[in-house]
């Protein structure tokens, strides 16, 4: 029996597979039926495990699965025996007897890998402390709708070198674009991820000057200063204050630049109202595209 098609992280996937998933998502968005079937996931069920809150990921997976003819079961951490100590491995074995795929949002990346290692069905990373690959698929779709192919373009990440930044680094290598990260030294992305990008020949650089990163960029991206599970709020806010994305930073990028944020945004912290509500911002398209991108991911995992 072939192993399940997991969607765990962009770094472990082939660029042509990622491109196929994006194309599938875009086809669904255009109202096409890429597999020739109106309800290609009819009879299939997706389990959604949430150890952390979610608006976009939860709703886009639920709605996406149903639009493709499938069903979902949503499991909060405290609803299941996981909250009382049943192991991830045993949970994986049991759920695999009931459902056709499992999405997990977890506080610990190792739990995702453990789940995938013991599940007989595809496992999807719905955000961990390390990465957020589904988000970046929607982001790439959004950029390409507005500006064409990402290859050869320049993206600037300004702020915390967090889970979303890690998936952007993976994407820069897989989709051949330049990524300039500007982060406080204390909040740099993990060095092994940067080393991986360098070893792959990726055009990924890290500095701590937000203006230098944003200058003439095709897209400026940021995220919350305090991610779910982060403890050191006060120190983070202090370190990240110089990395706020405001109108003057976007002007240094230029009129062509897009602004992206995975949301939820903390207006007045990592981004000003003038930017998120301004002419550069594509954040609502980005949020909508979570739905279309999820449908591409689900179709690829389940067919
Ligand atoms: N961007 C994102 O993953 O949002 P949620 O936390 O609402 O799912
Ligand atoms: N970095 C954020 C992303 C939320 C979608 C977090 O992990 O909380």
mmCIF file of C-alpha atoms and ligand atoms in Angstrom:
data_model
loop_
_atom_site.group_PDB
_atom_site.id
_atom_site.type_symbol
_atom_site.label_atom_id
_atom_site.label_comp_id
_atom_site.label_asym_id
_atom_site.label_seq_id
_atom_site.Cartn_x
_atom_site.Cartn_y
_atom_site.Cartn_z
ATOM 1 C CA UNK A 1 0.000 0.000 0.000
ATOM 2 C CA UNK A 2 1.410 3.424 -0.910
ATOM 3 C CA UNK A 3 2.021 5.880 1.918
ATOM 4 C CA UNK A 4 -0.526 8.641 2.477
ATOM 5 C CA UNK A 5 -0.056 12.028 0.825
ATOM 6 C CA UNK A 6 0.738 14.176 3.848
ATOM 7 C CA UNK A 7 0.932 17.989 3.611
ATOM 8 C CA UNK A 8 3.385 18.706 6.421
ATOM 9 C CA UNK A 9 5.826 21.360 5.251
ATOM 10 C CA UNK A 10 6.796 23.024 1.997
ATOM 11 C CA UNK A 11 10.496 22.161 2.342
ATOM 12 C CA UNK A 12 9.769 18.453 1.944
ATOM 13 C CA UNK A 13 7.679 18.830 -1.201
ATOM 14 C CA UNK A 14 8.569 18.973 -4.875
ATOM 15 C CA UNK A 15 8.011 22.352 -6.576
ATOM 16 C CA UNK A 16 5.890 20.798 -9.327
ATOM 17 C CA UNK A 17 3.584 19.198 -6.749
ATOM 18 C CA UNK A 18 3.190 22.538 -4.966
ATOM 19 C CA UNK A 19 2.476 24.203 -8.310
ATOM 20 C CA UNK A 20 -0.151 21.519 -9.102
ATOM 21 C CA UNK A 21 -1.853 22.158 -5.750
ATOM 22 C CA UNK A 22 -1.952 25.905 -6.440
ATOM 23 C CA UNK A 23 -3.381 25.260 -9.905
ATOM 24 C CA UNK A 24 -6.072 23.014 -8.430
ATOM 25 C CA UNK A 25 -7.015 25.712 -5.917
ATOM 26 C CA UNK A 26 -7.144 28.352 -8.646
ATOM 27 C CA UNK A 27 -9.325 26.088 -10.810
ATOM 28 C CA UNK A 28 -11.797 25.622 -7.956
ATOM 29 C CA UNK A 29 -11.833 29.382 -7.458
ATOM 30 C CA UNK A 30 -12.769 29.843 -11.132
ATOM 31 C CA UNK A 31 -15.665 27.424 -10.589
ATOM 32 C CA UNK A 32 -14.102 24.630 -12.625
ATOM 33 C CA UNK A 33 -14.190 20.919 -11.770
ATOM 34 C CA UNK A 34 -10.561 19.866 -12.326
ATOM 35 C CA UNK A 35 -11.222 16.159 -11.669
ATOM 36 C CA UNK A 36 -14.355 16.197 -13.819
ATOM 37 C CA UNK A 37 -16.531 15.504 -10.766
ATOM 38 C CA UNK A 38 -18.762 18.092 -9.114
ATOM 39 C CA UNK A 39 -18.269 16.542 -5.666
ATOM 40 C CA UNK A 40 -14.860 14.843 -5.830
ATOM 41 C CA UNK A 41 -14.607 14.202 -2.058
ATOM 42 C CA UNK A 42 -18.078 12.747 -1.679
ATOM 43 C CA UNK A 43 -18.081 10.104 1.077
ATOM 44 C CA UNK A 44 -14.791 11.351 2.593
ATOM 45 C CA UNK A 45 -14.425 12.801 6.090
ATOM 46 C CA UNK A 46 -11.738 15.129 7.412
ATOM 47 C CA UNK A 47 -10.946 15.302 11.153
ATOM 48 C CA UNK A 48 -9.808 18.727 12.349
ATOM 49 C CA UNK A 49 -7.838 18.756 15.613
ATOM 50 C CA UNK A 50 -7.353 22.163 17.233
ATOM 51 C CA UNK A 51 -5.027 22.612 20.195
ATOM 52 C CA UNK A 52 -5.064 26.365 19.537
ATOM 53 C CA UNK A 53 -7.813 28.782 18.431
ATOM 54 C CA UNK A 54 -8.580 29.417 14.773
ATOM 55 C CA UNK A 55 -11.011 31.372 12.615
ATOM 56 C CA UNK A 56 -9.696 31.167 9.035
ATOM 57 C CA UNK A 57 -8.132 27.717 9.106
ATOM 58 C CA UNK A 58 -11.115 26.102 10.760
ATOM 59 C CA UNK A 59 -13.775 27.722 8.597
ATOM 60 C CA UNK A 60 -11.894 27.379 5.311
ATOM 61 C CA UNK A 61 -11.213 23.663 5.876
ATOM 62 C CA UNK A 62 -14.803 22.997 6.963
ATOM 63 C CA UNK A 63 -16.376 24.938 4.119
ATOM 64 C CA UNK A 64 -13.828 23.702 1.562
ATOM 65 C CA UNK A 65 -14.374 20.059 2.479
ATOM 66 C CA UNK A 66 -18.154 20.450 2.270
ATOM 67 C CA UNK A 67 -17.982 22.301 -1.053
ATOM 68 C CA UNK A 68 -16.051 19.307 -2.419
ATOM 69 C CA UNK A 69 -18.780 16.952 -1.204
ATOM 70 C CA UNK A 70 -17.049 15.708 1.943
ATOM 71 C CA UNK A 71 -17.742 16.019 5.645
ATOM 72 C CA UNK A 72 -15.746 17.097 8.709
ATOM 73 C CA UNK A 73 -15.499 16.335 12.395
ATOM 74 C CA UNK A 74 -13.950 19.049 14.555
ATOM 75 C CA UNK A 75 -12.060 18.026 17.690
ATOM 76 C CA UNK A 76 -11.007 20.582 20.272
ATOM 77 C CA UNK A 77 -8.062 19.541 22.420
ATOM 78 C CA UNK A 78 -10.128 19.152 25.558
ATOM 79 C CA UNK A 79 -12.943 17.273 23.735
ATOM 80 C CA UNK A 80 -10.772 14.250 23.088
ATOM 81 C CA UNK A 81 -8.764 11.783 25.133
ATOM 82 C CA UNK A 82 -5.618 13.573 23.895
ATOM 83 C CA UNK A 83 -6.344 16.098 26.646
ATOM 84 C CA UNK A 84 -6.253 13.228 29.179
ATOM 85 C CA UNK A 85 -2.989 11.763 27.948
ATOM 86 C CA UNK A 86 -3.883 9.304 25.166
ATOM 87 C CA UNK A 87 -0.843 9.335 22.927
ATOM 88 C CA UNK A 88 -0.733 11.011 19.538
ATOM 89 C CA UNK A 89 0.334 7.695 18.004
ATOM 90 C CA UNK A 90 -2.691 5.822 19.370
ATOM 91 C CA UNK A 91 -4.992 8.690 18.388
ATOM 92 C CA UNK A 92 -3.557 8.531 14.860
ATOM 93 C CA UNK A 93 -4.166 4.785 14.640
ATOM 94 C CA UNK A 94 -7.774 5.111 15.817
ATOM 95 C CA UNK A 95 -8.755 8.175 13.771
ATOM 96 C CA UNK A 96 -7.319 6.518 10.657
ATOM 97 C CA UNK A 97 -10.008 3.826 11.031
ATOM 98 C CA UNK A 98 -12.782 6.450 10.909
ATOM 99 C CA UNK A 99 -11.690 9.329 8.702
ATOM 100 C CA UNK A 100 -9.944 9.848 5.385
ATOM 101 C CA UNK A 101 -7.610 12.695 6.413
ATOM 102 C CA UNK A 102 -6.569 14.563 9.551
ATOM 103 C CA UNK A 103 -5.666 18.235 9.904
ATOM 104 C CA UNK A 104 -3.964 19.285 13.117
ATOM 105 C CA UNK A 105 -3.178 22.681 14.628
ATOM 106 C CA UNK A 106 -0.772 22.055 17.474
ATOM 107 C CA UNK A 107 1.575 23.811 19.864
ATOM 108 C CA UNK A 108 4.362 21.348 19.117
ATOM 109 C CA UNK A 109 5.693 20.449 15.656
ATOM 110 C CA UNK A 110 6.845 17.028 16.879
ATOM 111 C CA UNK A 111 3.200 16.115 17.523
ATOM 112 C CA UNK A 112 2.427 16.756 13.850
ATOM 113 C CA UNK A 113 5.302 14.485 12.803
ATOM 114 C CA UNK A 114 4.251 11.823 15.321
ATOM 115 C CA UNK A 115 0.686 11.939 14.008
ATOM 116 C CA UNK A 116 1.865 11.598 10.409
ATOM 117 C CA UNK A 117 4.227 8.781 11.374
ATOM 118 C CA UNK A 118 1.385 6.710 12.806
ATOM 119 C CA UNK A 119 -1.608 7.672 10.631
ATOM 120 C CA UNK A 120 -2.757 5.540 7.748
ATOM 121 C CA UNK A 121 -4.401 8.583 6.150
ATOM 122 C CA UNK A 122 -3.047 11.970 4.969
ATOM 123 C CA UNK A 123 -2.115 14.453 7.699
ATOM 124 C CA UNK A 124 -2.213 18.211 7.054
ATOM 125 C CA UNK A 125 -0.289 20.846 9.022
ATOM 126 C CA UNK A 126 -2.843 23.474 10.052
ATOM 127 C CA UNK A 127 -0.139 25.476 11.930
ATOM 128 C CA UNK A 128 2.453 24.420 14.467
ATOM 129 C CA UNK A 129 4.904 26.382 16.575
ATOM 130 C CA UNK A 130 7.380 25.814 13.695
ATOM 131 C CA UNK A 131 5.472 26.436 10.466
ATOM 132 C CA UNK A 132 2.213 27.296 8.682
ATOM 133 C CA UNK A 133 2.418 25.918 5.123
ATOM 134 C CA UNK A 134 -1.314 26.098 4.225
ATOM 135 C CA UNK A 135 -1.192 29.845 4.842
ATOM 136 C CA UNK A 136 1.663 30.387 2.433
ATOM 137 C CA UNK A 137 -0.123 28.461 -0.341
ATOM 138 C CA UNK A 138 -2.982 30.983 -0.074
ATOM 139 C CA UNK A 139 -0.483 33.849 0.045
ATOM 140 C CA UNK A 140 1.296 32.710 -3.120
ATOM 141 C CA UNK A 141 -2.052 32.357 -4.883
ATOM 142 C CA UNK A 142 -2.956 35.882 -3.822
ATOM 143 C CA UNK A 143 0.297 37.431 -4.975
ATOM 144 C CA UNK A 144 0.077 35.719 -8.360
ATOM 145 C CA UNK A 145 -3.512 36.895 -8.890
ATOM 146 C CA UNK A 146 -2.348 40.486 -8.443
ATOM 147 C CA UNK A 147 1.175 40.495 -9.819
ATOM 148 C CA UNK A 148 1.819 37.323 -11.832
ATOM 149 C CA UNK A 149 4.417 34.617 -11.181
ATOM 150 C CA UNK A 150 6.315 34.828 -7.881
ATOM 151 C CA UNK A 151 9.529 33.488 -9.425
ATOM 152 C CA UNK A 152 12.152 36.226 -9.546
ATOM 153 C CA UNK A 153 10.118 38.645 -7.404
ATOM 154 C CA UNK A 154 11.304 40.155 -4.110
ATOM 155 C CA UNK A 155 9.406 39.652 -0.854
ATOM 156 C CA UNK A 156 10.212 41.372 2.447
ATOM 157 C CA UNK A 157 9.317 39.790 5.789
ATOM 158 C CA UNK A 158 9.358 42.418 8.542
ATOM 159 C CA UNK A 159 8.954 41.390 12.186
ATOM 160 C CA UNK A 160 9.079 38.187 14.189
ATOM 161 C CA UNK A 161 10.976 35.280 12.626
ATOM 162 C CA UNK A 162 8.073 32.983 13.556
ATOM 163 C CA UNK A 163 6.207 29.962 12.174
ATOM 164 C CA UNK A 164 4.779 31.913 9.223
ATOM 165 C CA UNK A 165 8.246 33.294 8.402
ATOM 166 C CA UNK A 166 9.626 29.728 8.349
ATOM 167 C CA UNK A 167 7.078 28.663 5.736
ATOM 168 C CA UNK A 168 7.896 31.785 3.687
ATOM 169 C CA UNK A 169 11.574 30.727 3.745
ATOM 170 C CA UNK A 170 10.606 27.261 2.526
ATOM 171 C CA UNK A 171 8.481 28.837 -0.218
ATOM 172 C CA UNK A 172 11.268 31.175 -1.377
ATOM 173 C CA UNK A 173 13.416 28.138 -2.148
ATOM 174 C CA UNK A 174 10.669 26.041 -3.732
ATOM 175 C CA UNK A 175 9.221 28.868 -5.857
ATOM 176 C CA UNK A 176 12.529 30.647 -6.637
ATOM 177 C CA UNK A 177 11.873 34.144 -5.329
ATOM 178 C CA UNK A 178 14.009 36.472 -3.231
ATOM 179 C CA UNK A 179 13.083 36.798 0.447
ATOM 180 C CA UNK A 180 14.609 39.527 2.596
ATOM 181 C CA UNK A 181 13.871 39.069 6.285
ATOM 182 C CA UNK A 182 14.210 41.936 8.756
ATOM 183 C CA UNK A 183 13.887 40.649 12.325
ATOM 184 C CA UNK A 184 15.268 41.640 15.724
ATOM 185 C CA UNK A 185 18.336 39.521 16.412
ATOM 186 C CA UNK A 186 16.595 37.907 19.390
ATOM 187 C CA UNK A 187 13.644 36.859 17.192
ATOM 188 C CA UNK A 188 15.428 35.543 14.108
ATOM 189 C CA UNK A 189 14.029 32.494 12.314
ATOM 190 C CA UNK A 190 15.651 29.195 13.359
ATOM 191 C CA UNK A 191 19.226 29.013 12.068
ATOM 192 C CA UNK A 192 18.711 25.488 10.703
ATOM 193 C CA UNK A 193 15.956 26.793 8.418
ATOM 194 C CA UNK A 194 18.200 29.592 7.129
ATOM 195 C CA UNK A 195 21.050 27.080 6.699
ATOM 196 C CA UNK A 196 18.723 24.782 4.749
ATOM 197 C CA UNK A 197 17.734 27.670 2.446
ATOM 198 C CA UNK A 198 21.397 28.571 1.889
ATOM 199 C CA UNK A 199 22.316 24.940 1.176
ATOM 200 C CA UNK A 200 19.512 24.804 -1.413
ATOM 201 C CA UNK A 201 20.871 27.929 -3.109
ATOM 202 C CA UNK A 202 17.855 29.986 -2.034
ATOM 203 C CA UNK A 203 17.903 33.798 -2.282
ATOM 204 C CA UNK A 204 17.068 34.300 1.399
ATOM 205 C CA UNK A 205 18.769 36.965 3.497
ATOM 206 C CA UNK A 206 18.390 38.041 7.111
ATOM 207 C CA UNK A 207 19.061 41.500 8.547
ATOM 208 C CA UNK A 208 17.589 43.826 11.127
ATOM 209 C CA UNK A 209 16.811 46.905 9.024
ATOM 210 C CA UNK A 210 13.130 47.002 8.045
ATOM 211 C CA UNK A 211 13.621 49.831 5.506
ATOM 212 C CA UNK A 212 16.464 48.042 3.740
ATOM 213 C CA UNK A 213 14.366 44.868 3.475
ATOM 214 C CA UNK A 214 11.282 46.703 2.185
ATOM 215 C CA UNK A 215 13.004 48.990 -0.338
ATOM 216 C CA UNK A 216 11.548 48.346 -3.817
ATOM 217 C CA UNK A 217 10.106 44.998 -2.692
ATOM 218 C CA UNK A 218 7.179 43.515 -4.605
ATOM 219 C CA UNK A 219 5.502 42.517 -1.366
ATOM 220 C CA UNK A 220 5.908 43.375 2.313
ATOM 221 C CA UNK A 221 4.659 40.814 4.837
ATOM 222 C CA UNK A 222 4.327 40.846 8.583
ATOM 223 C CA UNK A 223 2.579 38.941 11.365
ATOM 224 C CA UNK A 224 1.639 39.369 15.004
ATOM 225 C CA UNK A 225 4.359 40.220 17.504
ATOM 226 C CA UNK A 226 2.974 37.660 19.960
ATOM 227 C CA UNK A 227 2.046 34.309 18.464
ATOM 228 C CA UNK A 228 -0.226 31.796 20.179
ATOM 229 C CA UNK A 229 1.796 30.165 22.931
ATOM 230 C CA UNK A 230 4.463 32.914 23.173
ATOM 231 C CA UNK A 231 5.170 33.819 26.792
ATOM 232 C CA UNK A 232 7.542 36.786 26.664
ATOM 233 C CA UNK A 233 5.036 39.430 25.506
ATOM 234 C CA UNK A 234 6.713 42.471 27.022
ATOM 235 C CA UNK A 235 10.172 41.714 25.655
ATOM 236 C CA UNK A 236 8.708 40.900 22.234
ATOM 237 C CA UNK A 237 6.808 44.176 21.973
ATOM 238 C CA UNK A 238 9.943 46.099 22.963
ATOM 239 C CA UNK A 239 12.138 44.281 20.425
ATOM 240 C CA UNK A 240 9.567 44.498 17.608
ATOM 241 C CA UNK A 241 8.470 48.136 17.918
ATOM 242 C CA UNK A 242 11.009 49.301 15.271
ATOM 243 C CA UNK A 243 9.578 46.675 12.899
ATOM 244 C CA UNK A 244 6.049 48.090 12.625
ATOM 245 C CA UNK A 245 4.832 48.184 9.021
ATOM 246 C CA UNK A 246 3.572 51.750 8.567
ATOM 247 C CA UNK A 247 2.839 54.014 5.605
ATOM 248 C CA UNK A 248 6.389 55.317 5.442
ATOM 249 C CA UNK A 249 7.784 51.778 5.186
ATOM 250 C CA UNK A 250 5.300 50.908 2.427
ATOM 251 C CA UNK A 251 6.193 54.124 0.575
ATOM 252 C CA UNK A 252 9.832 53.038 0.649
ATOM 253 C CA UNK A 253 8.743 49.784 -0.966
ATOM 254 C CA UNK A 254 6.852 51.640 -3.680
ATOM 255 C CA UNK A 255 3.428 51.812 -5.301
ATOM 256 C CA UNK A 256 3.823 48.389 -6.891
ATOM 257 C CA UNK A 257 4.263 46.714 -3.516
ATOM 258 C CA UNK A 258 1.548 44.547 -1.993
ATOM 259 C CA UNK A 259 1.013 44.213 1.734
ATOM 260 C CA UNK A 260 0.166 40.798 3.170
ATOM 261 C CA UNK A 261 -0.665 39.537 6.662
ATOM 262 C CA UNK A 262 -1.982 36.074 7.512
ATOM 263 C CA UNK A 263 -4.365 37.613 10.103
ATOM 264 C CA UNK A 264 -5.454 38.047 12.822
ATOM 265 C CA UNK A 265 -3.863 41.531 12.772
ATOM 266 C CA UNK A 266 -3.101 43.643 15.808
ATOM 267 C CA UNK A 267 -3.736 47.088 14.416
ATOM 268 C CA UNK A 268 -1.390 49.697 15.836
ATOM 269 C CA UNK A 269 1.186 47.032 16.687
ATOM 270 C CA UNK A 270 2.768 45.152 13.770
ATOM 271 C CA UNK A 271 0.731 47.120 11.205
ATOM 272 C CA UNK A 272 -0.991 50.501 11.095
ATOM 273 C CA UNK A 273 -4.606 51.030 9.953
ATOM 274 C CA UNK A 274 -3.232 53.117 7.069
ATOM 275 C CA UNK A 275 -1.398 50.092 5.678
ATOM 276 C CA UNK A 276 -3.862 47.270 6.317
ATOM 277 C CA UNK A 277 -6.748 49.419 5.008
ATOM 278 C CA UNK A 278 -4.579 51.164 2.409
ATOM 279 C CA UNK A 279 -3.928 50.708 -1.320
ATOM 280 C CA UNK A 280 -1.154 48.135 -0.871
ATOM 281 C CA UNK A 281 -3.206 45.711 1.194
ATOM 282 C CA UNK A 282 -4.537 42.424 -0.212
ATOM 283 C CA UNK A 283 -5.260 40.848 3.165
ATOM 284 C CA UNK A 284 -8.957 40.100 2.475
ATOM 285 C CA UNK A 285 -8.127 38.351 -0.801
ATOM 286 C CA UNK A 286 -5.457 36.484 1.114
ATOM 287 C CA UNK A 287 -8.001 35.379 3.730
ATOM 288 C CA UNK A 288 -10.483 34.338 1.009
ATOM 289 C CA UNK A 289 -7.804 32.343 -0.756
ATOM 290 C CA UNK A 290 -7.348 30.155 2.318
ATOM 291 C CA UNK A 291 -10.590 28.502 1.159
ATOM 292 C CA UNK A 292 -9.476 27.952 -2.447
ATOM 293 C CA UNK A 293 -5.964 26.840 -1.473
ATOM 294 C CA UNK A 294 -7.363 24.382 1.122
ATOM 295 C CA UNK A 295 -9.499 22.833 -1.618
ATOM 296 C CA UNK A 296 -6.358 22.319 -3.711
ATOM 297 C CA UNK A 297 -4.554 20.761 -0.733
ATOM 298 C CA UNK A 298 -7.508 18.504 0.184
ATOM 299 C CA UNK A 299 -7.933 17.327 -3.401
ATOM 300 C CA UNK A 300 -4.238 16.515 -3.719
ATOM 301 C CA UNK A 301 -4.109 14.694 -0.377
ATOM 302 C CA UNK A 302 -7.277 12.685 -0.980
ATOM 303 C CA UNK A 303 -7.150 11.738 -4.651
HETATM 304 N N1 LIG B 1 -4.168 32.857 9.377
HETATM 305 C C1 LIG B 1 -4.726 31.900 10.162
HETATM 306 O O1 LIG B 1 -4.271 30.757 10.214
HETATM 307 O O2 LIG B 1 -5.808 32.318 10.851
HETATM 308 P P1 LIG B 1 -6.579 31.508 11.988
HETATM 309 O O3 LIG B 1 -5.674 31.457 13.209
HETATM 310 O O4 LIG B 1 -7.821 32.295 12.239
HETATM 311 O O5 LIG B 1 -6.857 30.120 11.493
HETATM 312 N N1 LIG B 2 2.159 33.442 14.063
HETATM 313 C C1 LIG B 2 0.760 33.358 14.407
HETATM 314 C C2 LIG B 2 -0.027 32.983 13.208
HETATM 315 C C3 LIG B 2 -1.521 32.908 13.445
HETATM 316 C C4 LIG B 2 -2.275 32.475 12.230
HETATM 317 C C5 LIG B 2 0.563 32.376 15.548
HETATM 318 O O1 LIG B 2 1.170 31.303 15.523
HETATM 319 O O2 LIG B 2 -0.193 32.695 16.478
#
